[in-house]
Coordinates of N, CA and C in Angstrom, one line a residue:
X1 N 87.5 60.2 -19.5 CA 88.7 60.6 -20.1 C 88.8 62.1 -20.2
X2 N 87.6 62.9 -20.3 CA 87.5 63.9 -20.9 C 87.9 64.6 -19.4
X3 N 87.1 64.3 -18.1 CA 87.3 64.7 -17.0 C 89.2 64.3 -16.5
X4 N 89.8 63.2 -17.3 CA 90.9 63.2 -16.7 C 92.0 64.6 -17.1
X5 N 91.8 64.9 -18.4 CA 92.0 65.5 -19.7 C 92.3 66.9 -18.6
X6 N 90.7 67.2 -18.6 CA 90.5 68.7 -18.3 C 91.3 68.7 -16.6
X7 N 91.4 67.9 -15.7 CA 92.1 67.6 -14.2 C 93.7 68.0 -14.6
X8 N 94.2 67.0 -15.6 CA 95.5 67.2 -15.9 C 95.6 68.7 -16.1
X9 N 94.8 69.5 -16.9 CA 95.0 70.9 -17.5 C 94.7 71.8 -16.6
X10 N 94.1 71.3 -15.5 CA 93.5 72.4 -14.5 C 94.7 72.4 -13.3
X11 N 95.5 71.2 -13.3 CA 97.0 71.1 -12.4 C 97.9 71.8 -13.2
X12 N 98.0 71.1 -14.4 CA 99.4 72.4 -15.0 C 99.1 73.9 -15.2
X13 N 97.6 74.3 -15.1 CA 97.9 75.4 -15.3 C 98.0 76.3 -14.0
X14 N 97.5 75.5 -13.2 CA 97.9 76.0 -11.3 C 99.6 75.9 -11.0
X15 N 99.9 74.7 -11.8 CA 101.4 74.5 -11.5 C 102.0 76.0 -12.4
X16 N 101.9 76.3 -13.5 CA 102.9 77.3 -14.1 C 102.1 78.2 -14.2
X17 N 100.4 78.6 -13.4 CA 100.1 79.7 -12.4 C 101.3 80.2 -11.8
X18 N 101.5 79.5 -10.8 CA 102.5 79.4 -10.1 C 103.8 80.1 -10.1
X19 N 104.3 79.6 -11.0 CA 105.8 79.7 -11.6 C 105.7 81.2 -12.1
X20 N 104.8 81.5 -13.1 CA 104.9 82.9 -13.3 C 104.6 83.7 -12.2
X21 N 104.1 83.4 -11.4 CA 103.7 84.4 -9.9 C 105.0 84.8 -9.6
X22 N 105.9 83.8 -9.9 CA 107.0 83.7 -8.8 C 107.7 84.1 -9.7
X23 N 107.7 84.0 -10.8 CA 109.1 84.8 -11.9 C 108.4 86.4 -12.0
X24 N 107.5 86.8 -11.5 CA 107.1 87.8 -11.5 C 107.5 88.3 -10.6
X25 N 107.3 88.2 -9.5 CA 107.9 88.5 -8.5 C 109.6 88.8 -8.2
X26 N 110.2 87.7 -8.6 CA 111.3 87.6 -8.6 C 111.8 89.1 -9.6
X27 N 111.2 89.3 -10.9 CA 111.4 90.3 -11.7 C 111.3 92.0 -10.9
X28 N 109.6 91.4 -10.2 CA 109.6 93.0 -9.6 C 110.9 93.2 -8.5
X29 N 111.6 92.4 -7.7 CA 112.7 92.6 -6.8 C 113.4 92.9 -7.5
X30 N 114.3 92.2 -8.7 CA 115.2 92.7 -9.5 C 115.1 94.5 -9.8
X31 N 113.5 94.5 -10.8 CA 113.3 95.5 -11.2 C 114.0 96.7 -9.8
X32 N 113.4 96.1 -8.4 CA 113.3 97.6 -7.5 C 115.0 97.5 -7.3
X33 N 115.9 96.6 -7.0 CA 117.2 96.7 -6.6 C 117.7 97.3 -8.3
X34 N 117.3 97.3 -9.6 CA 118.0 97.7 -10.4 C 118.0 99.5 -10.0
X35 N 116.3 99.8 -9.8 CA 116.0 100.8 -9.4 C 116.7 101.6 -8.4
X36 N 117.0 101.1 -7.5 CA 117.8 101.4 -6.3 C 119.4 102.1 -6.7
X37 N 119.6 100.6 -7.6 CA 121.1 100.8 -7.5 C 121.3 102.0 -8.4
X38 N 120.5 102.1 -9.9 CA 120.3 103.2 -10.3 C 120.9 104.6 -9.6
X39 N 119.9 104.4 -8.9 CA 119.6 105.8 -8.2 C 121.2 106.1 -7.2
X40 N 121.9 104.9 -6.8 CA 122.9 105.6 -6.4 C 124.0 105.5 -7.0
X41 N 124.2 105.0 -7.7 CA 124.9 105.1 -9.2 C 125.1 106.9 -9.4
X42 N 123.3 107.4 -9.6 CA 123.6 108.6 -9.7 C 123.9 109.9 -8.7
X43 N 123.5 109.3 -7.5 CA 123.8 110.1 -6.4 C 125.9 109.9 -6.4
X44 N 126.0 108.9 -6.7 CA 127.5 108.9 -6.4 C 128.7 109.9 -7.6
X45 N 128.1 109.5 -8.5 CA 128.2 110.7 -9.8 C 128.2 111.9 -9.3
X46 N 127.4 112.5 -8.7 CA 126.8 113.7 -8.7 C 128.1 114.6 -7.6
X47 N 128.4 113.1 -6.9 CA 129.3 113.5 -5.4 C 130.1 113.4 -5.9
X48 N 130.6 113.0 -6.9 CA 131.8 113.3 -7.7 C 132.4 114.4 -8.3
X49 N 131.2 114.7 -9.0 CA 131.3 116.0 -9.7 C 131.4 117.2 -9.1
X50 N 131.1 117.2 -7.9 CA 130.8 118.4 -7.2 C 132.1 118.2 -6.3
X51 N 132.7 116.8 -6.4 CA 133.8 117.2 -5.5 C 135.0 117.3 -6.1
X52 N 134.8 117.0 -7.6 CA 136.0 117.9 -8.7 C 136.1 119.2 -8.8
X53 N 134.6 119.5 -9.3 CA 134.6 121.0 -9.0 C 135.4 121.9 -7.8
X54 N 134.8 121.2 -6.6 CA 135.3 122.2 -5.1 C 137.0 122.0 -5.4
X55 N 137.1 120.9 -5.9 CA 139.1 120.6 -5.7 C 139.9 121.4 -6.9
X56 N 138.9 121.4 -8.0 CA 139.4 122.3 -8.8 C 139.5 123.9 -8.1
X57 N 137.9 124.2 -7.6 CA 138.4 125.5 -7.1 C 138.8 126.1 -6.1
X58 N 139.3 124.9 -5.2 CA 140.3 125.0 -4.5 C 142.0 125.1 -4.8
X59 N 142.2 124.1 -5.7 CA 143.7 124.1 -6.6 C 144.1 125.7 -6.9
X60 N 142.9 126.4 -7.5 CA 143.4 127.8 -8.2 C 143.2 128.5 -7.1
X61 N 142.4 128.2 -6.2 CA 143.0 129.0 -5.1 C 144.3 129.2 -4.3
X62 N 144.3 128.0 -3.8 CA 146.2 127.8 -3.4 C 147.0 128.2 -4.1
X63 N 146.5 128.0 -5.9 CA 147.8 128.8 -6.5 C 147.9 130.1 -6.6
X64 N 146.7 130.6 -6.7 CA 146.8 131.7 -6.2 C 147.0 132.7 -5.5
X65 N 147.3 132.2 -4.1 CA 147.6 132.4 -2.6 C 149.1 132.4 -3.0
X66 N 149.6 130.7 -3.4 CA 151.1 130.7 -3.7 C 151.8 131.9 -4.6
X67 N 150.9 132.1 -5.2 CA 151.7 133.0 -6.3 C 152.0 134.3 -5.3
X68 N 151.3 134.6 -4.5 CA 150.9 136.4 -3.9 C 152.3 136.5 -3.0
X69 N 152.2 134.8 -1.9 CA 152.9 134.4 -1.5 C 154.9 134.6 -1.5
X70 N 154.7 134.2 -2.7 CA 156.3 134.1 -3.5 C 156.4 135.3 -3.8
X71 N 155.5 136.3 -4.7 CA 156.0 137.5 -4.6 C 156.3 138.5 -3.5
X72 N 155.7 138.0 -2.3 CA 155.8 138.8 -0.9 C 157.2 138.5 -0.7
X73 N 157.6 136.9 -0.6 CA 159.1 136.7 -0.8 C 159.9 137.5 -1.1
X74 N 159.8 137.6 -2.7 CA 160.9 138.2 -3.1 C 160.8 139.3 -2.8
X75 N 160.1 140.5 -2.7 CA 159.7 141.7 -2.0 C 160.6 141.7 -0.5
X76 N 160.4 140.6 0.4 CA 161.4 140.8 1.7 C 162.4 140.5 1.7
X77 N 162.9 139.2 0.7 CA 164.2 139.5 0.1 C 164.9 140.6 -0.3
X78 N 163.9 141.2 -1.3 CA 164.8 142.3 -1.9 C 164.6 143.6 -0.3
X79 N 164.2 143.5 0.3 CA 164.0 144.7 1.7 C 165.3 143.9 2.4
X80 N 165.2 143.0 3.1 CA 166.8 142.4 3.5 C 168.0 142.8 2.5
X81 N 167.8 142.4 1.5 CA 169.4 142.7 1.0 C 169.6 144.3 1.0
X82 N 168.7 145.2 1.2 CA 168.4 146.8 0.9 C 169.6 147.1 2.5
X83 N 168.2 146.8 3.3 CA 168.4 146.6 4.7 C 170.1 145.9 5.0
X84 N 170.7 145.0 4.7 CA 172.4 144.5 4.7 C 173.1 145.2 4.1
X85 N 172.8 145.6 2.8 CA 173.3 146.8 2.1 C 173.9 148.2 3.0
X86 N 172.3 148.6 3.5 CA 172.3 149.9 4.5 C 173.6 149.6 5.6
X87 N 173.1 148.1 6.4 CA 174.0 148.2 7.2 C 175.4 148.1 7.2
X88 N 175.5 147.5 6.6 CA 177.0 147.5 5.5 C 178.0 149.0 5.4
X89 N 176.7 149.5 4.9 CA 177.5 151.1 4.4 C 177.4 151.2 5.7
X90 N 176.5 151.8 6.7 CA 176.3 152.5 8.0 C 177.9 152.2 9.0
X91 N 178.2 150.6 8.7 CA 179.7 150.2 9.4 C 180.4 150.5 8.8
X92 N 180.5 150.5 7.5 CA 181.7 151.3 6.6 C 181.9 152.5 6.7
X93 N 180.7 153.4 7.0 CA 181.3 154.9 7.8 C 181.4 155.0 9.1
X94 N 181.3 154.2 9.9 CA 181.3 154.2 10.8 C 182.9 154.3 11.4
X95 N 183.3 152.9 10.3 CA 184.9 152.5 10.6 C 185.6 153.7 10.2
X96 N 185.2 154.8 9.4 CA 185.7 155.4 8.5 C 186.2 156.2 9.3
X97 N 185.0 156.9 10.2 CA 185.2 158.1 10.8 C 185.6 157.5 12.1
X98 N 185.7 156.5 12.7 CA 186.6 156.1 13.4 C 188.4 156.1 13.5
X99 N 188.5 155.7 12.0 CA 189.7 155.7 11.6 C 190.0 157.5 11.5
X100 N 189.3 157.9 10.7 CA 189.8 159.6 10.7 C 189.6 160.2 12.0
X101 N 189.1 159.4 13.2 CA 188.7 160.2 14.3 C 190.2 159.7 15.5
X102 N 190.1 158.7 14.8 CA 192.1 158.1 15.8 C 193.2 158.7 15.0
X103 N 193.0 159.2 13.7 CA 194.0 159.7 13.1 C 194.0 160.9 13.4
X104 N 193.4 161.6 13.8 CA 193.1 163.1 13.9 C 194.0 163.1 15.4
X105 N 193.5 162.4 16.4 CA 193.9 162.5 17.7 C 195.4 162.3 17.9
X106 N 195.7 161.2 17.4 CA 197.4 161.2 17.2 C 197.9 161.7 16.5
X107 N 197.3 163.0 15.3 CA 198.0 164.1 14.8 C 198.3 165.0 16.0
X108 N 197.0 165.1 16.5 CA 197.0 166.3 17.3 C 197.9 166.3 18.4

């Protein structure tokens, strides 16, 4: 009996030998994919951050460009209206002394 006893105990303990091998196992894969995924978890983070940063410092740059931009605008605006202005007057004496230069001739 005693030998059936100690057989029975020397099977179950090879059988759930066993079983923990294998839930051990099964733990350390877990463990390495938690590890893994960890790690790109943080690598993806990181590419994040760094790609808010660049867009941010890119944002104030374009607006900054824009701003220099719009003021160059209105700068050639205001040189155009100067410039239509000039030429404006330039025809207005022109017609002037046209006119006083046919007036003169048909006095004369």
């Amino acid at each position: 009996v005693a030998d059936e006893v100690r057989l029975a105990q020397q099977t179950a303990e090879l059988k759930w030998g066993q079983e923990v091998k294998s839930l051990r196992d099964v733990q350390s894969t877990n463990q390495k994919r938690l590890f893994l995924l960890e790690q790109e978890r943080d690598q993806l983070r990181d590419q994040l951050h760094r790609a808010i940063n660049a867009s941010g410092s890119m944002r104030a740059g374009l607006r900054e460009e824009n701003d220099a931009l719009r003021e160059e605008m209105r700068d050639l605006r205001r040189q155009v209206m100067l410039l239509q202005a000039s030429v404006a007057a330039t025809r207005g004496a022109d017609v002037a002394a046209e006119a006083h230069s046919a007036a003169t001739q048909t006095e004369g």
